[in-house]
Amino acid sequence: MIAITGANGNLGKATLAFLLKKTLPGNIVAIVRDAGKLSEYIGSGIHIRTADYEDQQSLEKALKGVHRLLQISASATGVRAMAQETRVVQAAVRCGVKEIAYTSTLFPHESAHFHAAHICRNTEELIRQSGMRYVLFRNSMYHETIPLFIGEAMGDGRIFYPSGSGRVSFASRKDIAEALSNVLTGPTFNNATFDITGAETFSFADIALTLKDIAGYHDAAHTDISPEDYRKGLLGFGLGEDEAGFYASMADSIRAGEFEKTHHSLEGFLGRKPLGVQQYLKELF
Ligand SMILES: NC(=O)c1ccc[n+]([C@@H]2O[C@H](COP(=O)([O-])OP(=O)(O)OC[C@H]3O[C@@H](n4cnc5c(N)ncnc54)[C@H](OP(=O)(O)O)[C@@H]3O)[C@@H](O)[C@H]2O)c1
């Protein structure tokens, strides 16, 4: 059986939908915290099992009989996320899961600015040491993060974001889900690591220009505000210190070029060109 953690999240649900086109529902185990969040699949034949990343026993119960697991990275932050992801790997080992795919980040290195990169780095290492065969998807930023980063600029094109001239090889979450479904239904995992990116990179100045083209925003431009002003702004919006620090670390990592790598592996998994940023933004208008 093939299991997915975080199966009701954006990436998990999209992967589930693609998986259903490739394998029988009875081969799929969707692991969620709250079965009600996958109510549309109740009675579909998919095994919906509940588990919490905070509860090792629930994870071990949910992973019984699973051969292949897609571990979607945690949405928590800091030490909590690290402990959660560690529990998933440990539970998989204890349950005899043979193959694991994990959604890492593009630059999971010791020197990374992005806070989540350190969680992913740790989880990757646990997986490599686990004895399970693996596929690591080092995902670039989703297209879907763009509206999150630029906020009100979706309405006027005036982007205030401390990314300098940093470029991002944004990739579509839906494309990543399709690629993951191909991996999950494909040949034996061969301990491979893939950089999962779009075909092109975009700076935030490029995004402003794209918005000018698509939405006709005459004043569209990117202003590179200071990281400190950005952090203060986030705190002003009511975010806590940790959350503000997390988002600031994303901007720092973009500024440092940690998301600028491109690779053709996503295209290889899809057998077609990945969705581009222009196309994604066009669909929003
Ligand atoms: N590359 C990028 O640009 C990017 C952007 C955002 C996130 N990410 C990473 O990619 C992952 C998937 O993205 P996404 O958009 O699908 O995120 P998402 O929609 O927030 O989904 C997160 C999933 O994790 C589940 N979850 C959270 N805490 C849990 C717990 N304690 N026990 C069990 N399940 C728990 C959530 O379940 P509930 O509904 O019960 O909370 C949900 O199913 C994220 O978790 C994050 O690590 C990457």
mmCIF file of C-alpha atoms and ligand atoms in Angstrom:
data_model
loop_
_atom_site.group_PDB
_atom_site.id
_atom_site.type_symbol
_atom_site.label_atom_id
_atom_site.label_comp_id
_atom_site.label_asym_id
_atom_site.label_seq_id
_atom_site.Cartn_x
_atom_site.Cartn_y
_atom_site.Cartn_z
ATOM 1 C CA MET A 1 0.000 0.000 0.000
ATOM 2 C CA ILE A 2 1.006 3.601 -0.642
ATOM 3 C CA ALA A 3 0.511 6.078 2.194
ATOM 4 C CA ILE A 4 0.591 9.880 2.269
ATOM 5 C CA THR A 5 0.978 12.000 5.386
ATOM 6 C CA GLY A 6 -0.669 15.431 5.457
ATOM 7 C CA ALA A 7 -3.122 13.959 2.957
ATOM 8 C CA ASN A 8 -5.720 16.689 3.458
ATOM 9 C CA GLY A 9 -3.215 19.539 2.998
ATOM 10 C CA ASN A 10 -2.825 21.354 -0.313
ATOM 11 C CA LEU A 11 -0.013 19.181 -1.615
ATOM 12 C CA GLY A 12 -1.336 15.960 -0.082
ATOM 13 C CA LYS A 13 -4.818 16.381 -1.514
ATOM 14 C CA ALA A 14 -3.505 17.222 -4.959
ATOM 15 C CA THR A 15 -1.210 14.177 -4.863
ATOM 16 C CA LEU A 16 -4.117 11.994 -3.754
ATOM 17 C CA ALA A 17 -6.206 13.163 -6.709
ATOM 18 C CA PHE A 18 -3.412 12.238 -9.162
ATOM 19 C CA LEU A 19 -2.775 8.919 -7.404
ATOM 20 C CA LEU A 20 -6.403 7.950 -7.863
ATOM 21 C CA LYS A 21 -5.911 8.166 -11.626
ATOM 22 C CA LYS A 22 -3.012 5.712 -11.439
ATOM 23 C CA THR A 23 -3.896 3.118 -8.840
ATOM 24 C CA LEU A 24 -6.906 1.578 -7.144
ATOM 25 C CA PRO A 25 -8.301 3.413 -4.101
ATOM 26 C CA GLY A 26 -7.743 0.290 -1.999
ATOM 27 C CA ASN A 27 -3.974 0.694 -2.519
ATOM 28 C CA ILE A 28 -3.969 4.147 -0.929
ATOM 29 C CA VAL A 29 -3.685 5.086 2.744
ATOM 30 C CA ALA A 30 -4.447 8.752 3.426
ATOM 31 C CA ILE A 31 -3.055 9.808 6.807
ATOM 32 C CA VAL A 32 -4.756 12.811 8.384
ATOM 33 C CA ARG A 33 -5.261 14.317 11.815
ATOM 34 C CA ASP A 34 -8.963 14.686 11.297
ATOM 35 C CA ALA A 35 -10.800 12.252 9.000
ATOM 36 C CA GLY A 36 -13.561 14.834 8.559
ATOM 37 C CA LYS A 37 -11.138 16.911 6.479
ATOM 38 C CA LEU A 38 -11.209 14.201 3.782
ATOM 39 C CA SER A 39 -14.944 13.632 3.988
ATOM 40 C CA GLU A 40 -15.258 13.661 0.190
ATOM 41 C CA TYR A 41 -13.240 10.421 0.128
ATOM 42 C CA ILE A 42 -15.193 8.582 2.818
ATOM 43 C CA GLY A 43 -16.642 5.504 1.118
ATOM 44 C CA SER A 44 -14.306 5.900 -1.897
ATOM 45 C CA GLY A 45 -12.265 2.810 -1.003
ATOM 46 C CA ILE A 46 -9.246 4.836 0.126
ATOM 47 C CA HIS A 47 -8.087 3.832 3.606
ATOM 48 C CA ILE A 48 -8.360 6.999 5.672
ATOM 49 C CA ARG A 49 -6.336 6.642 8.843
ATOM 50 C CA THR A 50 -5.854 9.211 11.570
ATOM 51 C CA ALA A 51 -2.514 10.038 13.153
ATOM 52 C CA ASP A 52 -0.894 13.041 14.755
ATOM 53 C CA TYR A 53 2.790 13.867 14.240
ATOM 54 C CA GLU A 54 2.856 14.494 17.999
ATOM 55 C CA ASP A 55 1.802 10.922 18.753
ATOM 56 C CA GLN A 56 4.249 8.174 17.807
ATOM 57 C CA GLN A 57 1.786 5.346 18.500
ATOM 58 C CA SER A 58 -0.865 6.841 16.242
ATOM 59 C CA LEU A 59 1.715 7.053 13.449
ATOM 60 C CA GLU A 60 2.766 3.438 13.906
ATOM 61 C CA LYS A 61 -0.863 2.353 13.800
ATOM 62 C CA ALA A 62 -1.506 4.358 10.651
ATOM 63 C CA LEU A 63 1.543 2.948 8.861
ATOM 64 C CA LYS A 64 0.680 -0.747 9.359
ATOM 65 C CA GLY A 65 0.981 -2.673 6.102
ATOM 66 C CA VAL A 66 2.352 0.317 4.177
ATOM 67 C CA HIS A 67 5.064 -0.433 1.613
ATOM 68 C CA ARG A 68 5.635 3.034 0.171
ATOM 69 C CA LEU A 69 5.237 6.296 2.072
ATOM 70 C CA LEU A 70 5.107 9.899 0.974
ATOM 71 C CA GLN A 71 6.188 11.948 3.966
ATOM 72 C CA ILE A 72 5.061 15.512 3.372
ATOM 73 C CA SER A 73 7.166 17.928 5.392
ATOM 74 C CA ALA A 74 5.591 19.318 8.546
ATOM 75 C CA SER A 75 3.865 22.672 8.625
ATOM 76 C CA ALA A 76 5.047 23.344 12.176
ATOM 77 C CA THR A 77 8.309 25.205 12.742
ATOM 78 C CA GLY A 78 11.481 24.887 14.810
ATOM 79 C CA VAL A 79 12.202 22.068 17.227
ATOM 80 C CA ARG A 80 8.572 21.006 17.111
ATOM 81 C CA ALA A 81 8.748 20.368 13.365
ATOM 82 C CA MET A 82 12.038 18.542 13.740
ATOM 83 C CA ALA A 83 10.580 16.227 16.388
ATOM 84 C CA GLN A 84 7.427 15.648 14.309
ATOM 85 C CA GLU A 85 9.346 14.698 11.181
ATOM 86 C CA THR A 86 11.663 12.478 13.216
ATOM 87 C CA ARG A 87 8.656 10.604 14.610
ATOM 88 C CA VAL A 88 7.329 9.934 11.115
ATOM 89 C CA VAL A 89 10.650 8.463 9.961
ATOM 90 C CA GLN A 90 10.982 6.372 13.120
ATOM 91 C CA ALA A 91 7.422 5.101 12.825
ATOM 92 C CA ALA A 92 8.024 4.178 9.184
ATOM 93 C CA VAL A 93 11.137 2.185 10.113
ATOM 94 C CA ARG A 94 9.343 0.412 12.956
ATOM 95 C CA CYS A 95 6.431 -0.483 10.698
ATOM 96 C CA GLY A 96 8.686 -1.956 8.035
ATOM 97 C CA VAL A 97 7.943 0.670 5.370
ATOM 98 C CA LYS A 98 10.281 -0.219 2.508
ATOM 99 C CA GLU A 99 10.323 2.974 0.466
ATOM 100 C CA ILE A 100 9.921 6.595 1.442
ATOM 101 C CA ALA A 101 9.563 9.792 -0.550
ATOM 102 C CA TYR A 102 10.036 13.069 1.297
ATOM 103 C CA THR A 103 9.309 16.668 0.314
ATOM 104 C CA SER A 104 12.429 18.594 1.252
ATOM 105 C CA THR A 105 13.480 22.085 0.255
ATOM 106 C CA LEU A 106 15.816 23.255 -2.490
ATOM 107 C CA PHE A 107 18.766 24.235 -0.311
ATOM 108 C CA PRO A 108 18.790 22.059 2.827
ATOM 109 C CA HIS A 109 22.260 23.026 3.885
ATOM 110 C CA GLU A 110 23.924 23.940 7.143
ATOM 111 C CA SER A 111 24.491 27.490 5.923
ATOM 112 C CA ALA A 112 20.859 28.013 4.782
ATOM 113 C CA HIS A 113 19.034 31.146 5.902
ATOM 114 C CA PHE A 114 15.611 29.516 5.536
ATOM 115 C CA HIS A 115 14.602 28.092 8.933
ATOM 116 C CA ALA A 116 12.778 25.115 7.417
ATOM 117 C CA ALA A 117 15.924 24.101 5.537
ATOM 118 C CA HIS A 118 17.430 22.906 8.815
ATOM 119 C CA ILE A 119 14.432 20.695 9.559
ATOM 120 C CA CYS A 120 14.575 19.247 6.045
ATOM 121 C CA ARG A 121 18.311 18.679 6.316
ATOM 122 C CA ASN A 122 17.837 16.703 9.511
ATOM 123 C CA THR A 123 14.968 14.632 8.093
ATOM 124 C CA GLU A 124 16.874 13.900 4.878
ATOM 125 C CA GLU A 125 19.767 12.602 6.950
ATOM 126 C CA LEU A 126 17.477 10.408 9.074
ATOM 127 C CA ILE A 127 15.980 8.971 5.913
ATOM 128 C CA ARG A 128 19.384 8.297 4.348
ATOM 129 C CA GLN A 129 20.417 6.446 7.514
ATOM 130 C CA SER A 130 17.111 4.616 7.919
ATOM 131 C CA GLY A 131 17.705 1.670 5.610
ATOM 132 C CA MET A 132 14.525 2.476 3.652
ATOM 133 C CA ARG A 133 14.946 3.128 -0.075
ATOM 134 C CA TYR A 134 14.179 6.761 -0.735
ATOM 135 C CA VAL A 135 13.411 9.547 -3.144
ATOM 136 C CA LEU A 136 14.021 13.087 -1.922
ATOM 137 C CA PHE A 137 12.142 15.917 -3.632
ATOM 138 C CA ARG A 138 14.013 19.157 -2.935
ATOM 139 C CA ASN A 139 11.193 21.511 -3.806
ATOM 140 C CA SER A 140 11.657 25.100 -4.812
ATOM 141 C CA MET A 141 9.022 27.571 -3.656
ATOM 142 C CA TYR A 142 5.488 26.955 -4.821
ATOM 143 C CA HIS A 143 3.877 29.435 -7.218
ATOM 144 C CA GLU A 144 1.217 29.673 -4.550
ATOM 145 C CA THR A 145 3.634 31.451 -2.203
ATOM 146 C CA ILE A 146 3.755 34.488 -4.523
ATOM 147 C CA PRO A 147 0.427 36.021 -3.384
ATOM 148 C CA LEU A 148 1.481 35.265 0.176
ATOM 149 C CA PHE A 149 4.780 37.120 -0.225
ATOM 150 C CA ILE A 150 3.483 40.125 -2.100
ATOM 151 C CA GLY A 151 0.130 40.547 -0.327
ATOM 152 C CA GLU A 152 -1.620 43.759 -1.361
ATOM 153 C CA ALA A 153 0.577 44.013 -4.455
ATOM 154 C CA MET A 154 -1.772 41.485 -6.063
ATOM 155 C CA GLY A 155 -4.121 44.499 -6.260
ATOM 156 C CA ASP A 156 -1.707 47.162 -7.573
ATOM 157 C CA GLY A 157 1.625 45.524 -8.478
ATOM 158 C CA ARG A 158 3.621 47.565 -5.925
ATOM 159 C CA ILE A 159 5.729 44.914 -4.211
ATOM 160 C CA PHE A 160 7.558 45.714 -0.969
ATOM 161 C CA TYR A 161 9.681 42.694 -0.156
ATOM 162 C CA PRO A 162 13.258 42.333 1.141
ATOM 163 C CA SER A 163 14.471 39.887 -1.485
ATOM 164 C CA GLY A 164 17.097 42.115 -3.132
ATOM 165 C CA SER A 165 17.734 40.877 -6.636
ATOM 166 C CA GLY A 166 17.323 37.272 -5.477
ATOM 167 C CA ARG A 167 15.665 34.957 -7.983
ATOM 168 C CA VAL A 168 13.354 32.002 -7.363
ATOM 169 C CA SER A 169 12.751 28.957 -9.554
ATOM 170 C CA PHE A 170 9.063 28.815 -8.525
ATOM 171 C CA ALA A 171 7.250 25.557 -9.269
ATOM 172 C CA SER A 172 3.548 24.749 -9.337
ATOM 173 C CA ARG A 173 2.295 22.787 -6.343
ATOM 174 C CA LYS A 174 -0.049 20.897 -8.662
ATOM 175 C CA ASP A 175 2.864 19.910 -10.918
ATOM 176 C CA ILE A 176 4.833 18.732 -7.895
ATOM 177 C CA ALA A 177 1.821 16.667 -6.800
ATOM 178 C CA GLU A 178 1.577 15.058 -10.235
ATOM 179 C CA ALA A 179 5.298 14.292 -10.218
ATOM 180 C CA LEU A 180 5.010 12.766 -6.744
ATOM 181 C CA SER A 181 2.116 10.576 -7.871
ATOM 182 C CA ASN A 182 4.300 9.316 -10.727
ATOM 183 C CA VAL A 183 7.085 8.490 -8.303
ATOM 184 C CA LEU A 184 4.683 6.772 -5.900
ATOM 185 C CA THR A 185 3.313 4.533 -8.641
ATOM 186 C CA GLY A 186 6.627 4.151 -10.472
ATOM 187 C CA PRO A 187 9.647 1.839 -10.279
ATOM 188 C CA THR A 188 11.581 0.911 -7.126
ATOM 189 C CA PHE A 189 13.015 3.928 -5.324
ATOM 190 C CA ASN A 190 16.743 4.137 -5.925
ATOM 191 C CA ASN A 191 17.980 6.502 -3.221
ATOM 192 C CA ALA A 192 17.811 9.520 -5.487
ATOM 193 C CA THR A 193 17.613 13.236 -4.697
ATOM 194 C CA PHE A 194 15.955 15.636 -7.132
ATOM 195 C CA ASP A 195 15.885 19.421 -7.326
ATOM 196 C CA ILE A 196 12.256 20.138 -8.133
ATOM 197 C CA THR A 197 12.013 23.554 -9.763
ATOM 198 C CA GLY A 198 10.311 25.510 -12.478
ATOM 199 C CA ALA A 199 12.170 25.970 -15.753
ATOM 200 C CA GLU A 200 12.928 29.667 -15.146
ATOM 201 C CA THR A 201 13.824 31.957 -12.278
ATOM 202 C CA PHE A 202 12.008 35.143 -11.316
ATOM 203 C CA SER A 203 13.125 38.060 -9.202
ATOM 204 C CA PHE A 204 10.412 40.085 -7.494
ATOM 205 C CA ALA A 205 11.100 42.863 -9.998
ATOM 206 C CA ASP A 206 10.216 40.311 -12.712
ATOM 207 C CA ILE A 207 7.029 39.454 -10.851
ATOM 208 C CA ALA A 208 6.104 43.144 -10.714
ATOM 209 C CA LEU A 209 6.677 43.403 -14.483
ATOM 210 C CA THR A 210 4.587 40.292 -15.049
ATOM 211 C CA LEU A 211 1.760 41.839 -13.038
ATOM 212 C CA LYS A 212 2.089 45.008 -15.114
ATOM 213 C CA ASP A 213 1.644 42.938 -18.276
ATOM 214 C CA ILE A 214 -1.158 40.758 -17.015
ATOM 215 C CA ALA A 215 -3.169 43.171 -14.890
ATOM 216 C CA GLY A 216 -2.142 46.493 -16.444
ATOM 217 C CA TYR A 217 -0.815 47.889 -13.161
ATOM 218 C CA HIS A 218 1.041 51.041 -14.309
ATOM 219 C CA ASP A 219 2.817 51.557 -10.982
ATOM 220 C CA ALA A 220 3.962 47.949 -10.680
ATOM 221 C CA ALA A 221 7.494 47.791 -9.264
ATOM 222 C CA HIS A 222 9.525 45.991 -6.670
ATOM 223 C CA THR A 223 10.864 47.965 -3.722
ATOM 224 C CA ASP A 224 13.573 46.149 -1.786
ATOM 225 C CA ILE A 225 12.682 47.108 1.775
ATOM 226 C CA SER A 226 15.058 46.351 4.633
ATOM 227 C CA PRO A 227 14.740 42.931 6.286
ATOM 228 C CA GLU A 228 14.251 44.692 9.624
ATOM 229 C CA ASP A 229 11.339 46.808 8.307
ATOM 230 C CA TYR A 230 9.802 43.655 6.857
ATOM 231 C CA ARG A 231 10.054 41.816 10.170
ATOM 232 C CA LYS A 232 8.568 44.787 12.017
ATOM 233 C CA GLY A 233 5.736 44.905 9.492
ATOM 234 C CA LEU A 234 4.974 41.226 10.085
ATOM 235 C CA LEU A 235 4.913 41.772 13.844
ATOM 236 C CA GLY A 236 2.642 44.757 13.225
ATOM 237 C CA PHE A 237 0.223 42.451 11.396
ATOM 238 C CA GLY A 238 -0.007 40.407 14.590
ATOM 239 C CA LEU A 239 2.397 37.574 13.750
ATOM 240 C CA GLY A 240 4.353 36.174 16.701
ATOM 241 C CA GLU A 241 8.153 36.423 16.874
ATOM 242 C CA ASP A 242 8.645 32.848 15.646
ATOM 243 C CA GLU A 243 6.305 33.173 12.694
ATOM 244 C CA ALA A 244 7.730 36.568 11.719
ATOM 245 C CA GLY A 245 11.235 35.081 11.993
ATOM 246 C CA PHE A 246 10.189 32.187 9.766
ATOM 247 C CA TYR A 247 8.862 34.462 7.000
ATOM 248 C CA ALA A 248 11.859 36.775 7.332
ATOM 249 C CA SER A 249 14.129 33.747 6.909
ATOM 250 C CA MET A 250 12.369 32.950 3.617
ATOM 251 C CA ALA A 251 13.106 36.428 2.312
ATOM 252 C CA ASP A 252 16.707 36.192 3.534
ATOM 253 C CA SER A 253 17.129 32.894 1.724
ATOM 254 C CA ILE A 254 15.739 34.330 -1.515
ATOM 255 C CA ARG A 255 18.024 37.330 -1.199
ATOM 256 C CA ALA A 256 20.985 34.966 -0.689
ATOM 257 C CA GLY A 257 20.112 33.037 -3.853
ATOM 258 C CA GLU A 258 19.137 29.803 -2.107
ATOM 259 C CA PHE A 259 16.097 29.329 -4.356
ATOM 260 C CA GLU A 260 17.619 30.260 -7.692
ATOM 261 C CA LYS A 261 18.733 26.850 -8.891
ATOM 262 C CA THR A 262 16.833 25.300 -11.804
ATOM 263 C CA HIS A 263 16.787 21.690 -12.886
ATOM 264 C CA HIS A 264 14.865 19.747 -15.525
ATOM 265 C CA SER A 265 13.837 16.893 -13.191
ATOM 266 C CA LEU A 266 10.258 18.167 -12.731
ATOM 267 C CA GLU A 267 9.816 18.269 -16.504
ATOM 268 C CA GLY A 268 11.256 14.741 -16.623
ATOM 269 C CA PHE A 269 8.704 13.426 -14.131
ATOM 270 C CA LEU A 270 5.813 15.155 -15.889
ATOM 271 C CA GLY A 271 6.866 14.419 -19.465
ATOM 272 C CA ARG A 272 5.944 18.019 -20.349
ATOM 273 C CA LYS A 273 6.969 21.565 -19.478
ATOM 274 C CA PRO A 274 6.030 22.557 -15.928
ATOM 275 C CA LEU A 275 3.477 25.333 -15.491
ATOM 276 C CA GLY A 276 5.179 28.745 -15.617
ATOM 277 C CA VAL A 277 4.798 31.723 -13.308
ATOM 278 C CA GLN A 278 3.112 33.870 -15.994
ATOM 279 C CA GLN A 279 0.527 31.170 -16.608
ATOM 280 C CA TYR A 280 -0.083 30.785 -12.870
ATOM 281 C CA LEU A 281 -0.522 34.528 -12.340
ATOM 282 C CA LYS A 282 -2.734 34.857 -15.437
ATOM 283 C CA GLU A 283 -5.079 32.241 -14.021
ATOM 284 C CA LEU A 284 -5.493 34.334 -10.872
ATOM 285 C CA PHE A 285 -6.858 37.325 -12.814
HETATM 286 N N1 LIG B 1 7.877 24.851 -1.201
HETATM 287 C C1 LIG B 1 7.064 25.774 -0.715
HETATM 288 O O1 LIG B 1 6.919 26.886 -1.263
HETATM 289 C C2 LIG B 1 6.247 25.481 0.495
HETATM 290 C C3 LIG B 1 5.268 26.395 0.886
HETATM 291 C C4 LIG B 1 4.501 26.087 1.996
HETATM 292 C C5 LIG B 1 4.732 24.910 2.678
HETATM 293 N N2 LIG B 1 5.696 24.056 2.273
HETATM 294 C C6 LIG B 1 5.964 22.775 2.948
HETATM 295 O O2 LIG B 1 5.285 21.778 2.215
HETATM 296 C C7 LIG B 1 4.342 21.096 3.048
HETATM 297 C C8 LIG B 1 3.096 20.800 2.247
HETATM 298 O O3 LIG B 1 2.555 22.019 1.768
HETATM 299 P P1 LIG B 1 0.993 22.244 1.798
HETATM 300 O O4 LIG B 1 0.745 23.457 1.010
HETATM 301 O O5 LIG B 1 0.289 20.978 1.474
HETATM 302 O O6 LIG B 1 0.776 22.556 3.370
HETATM 303 P P2 LIG B 1 -0.615 22.520 4.148
HETATM 304 O O7 LIG B 1 -1.753 22.707 3.214
HETATM 305 O O8 LIG B 1 -0.452 23.469 5.295
HETATM 306 O O9 LIG B 1 -0.708 21.025 4.715
HETATM 307 C C9 LIG B 1 -0.058 20.628 5.874
HETATM 308 C C10 LIG B 1 -0.599 19.255 6.255
HETATM 309 O O10 LIG B 1 0.082 18.830 7.444
HETATM 310 C C11 LIG B 1 -0.903 18.350 8.359
HETATM 311 N N3 LIG B 1 -0.447 18.477 9.738
HETATM 312 C C12 LIG B 1 -0.085 19.596 10.394
HETATM 313 N N4 LIG B 1 0.219 19.307 11.672
HETATM 314 C C13 LIG B 1 0.021 17.965 11.820
HETATM 315 C C14 LIG B 1 0.163 17.074 12.903
HETATM 316 N N5 LIG B 1 0.573 17.489 14.117
HETATM 317 N N6 LIG B 1 -0.110 15.771 12.701
HETATM 318 C C15 LIG B 1 -0.525 15.333 11.489
HETATM 319 N N7 LIG B 1 -0.688 16.132 10.411
HETATM 320 C C16 LIG B 1 -0.407 17.437 10.589
HETATM 321 C C17 LIG B 1 -2.087 19.255 8.110
HETATM 322 O O11 LIG B 1 -3.244 18.693 8.703
HETATM 323 P P3 LIG B 1 -4.355 19.632 9.413
HETATM 324 O O12 LIG B 1 -5.255 20.097 8.313
HETATM 325 O O13 LIG B 1 -5.005 18.721 10.377
HETATM 326 O O14 LIG B 1 -3.634 20.772 10.074
HETATM 327 C C18 LIG B 1 -2.092 19.254 6.587
HETATM 328 O O15 LIG B 1 -2.659 18.084 6.106
HETATM 329 C C19 LIG B 1 4.135 22.033 4.230
HETATM 330 O O16 LIG B 1 3.751 21.304 5.377
HETATM 331 C C20 LIG B 1 5.482 22.696 4.370
HETATM 332 O O17 LIG B 1 6.395 21.861 5.074
HETATM 333 C C21 LIG B 1 6.449 24.306 1.185
#
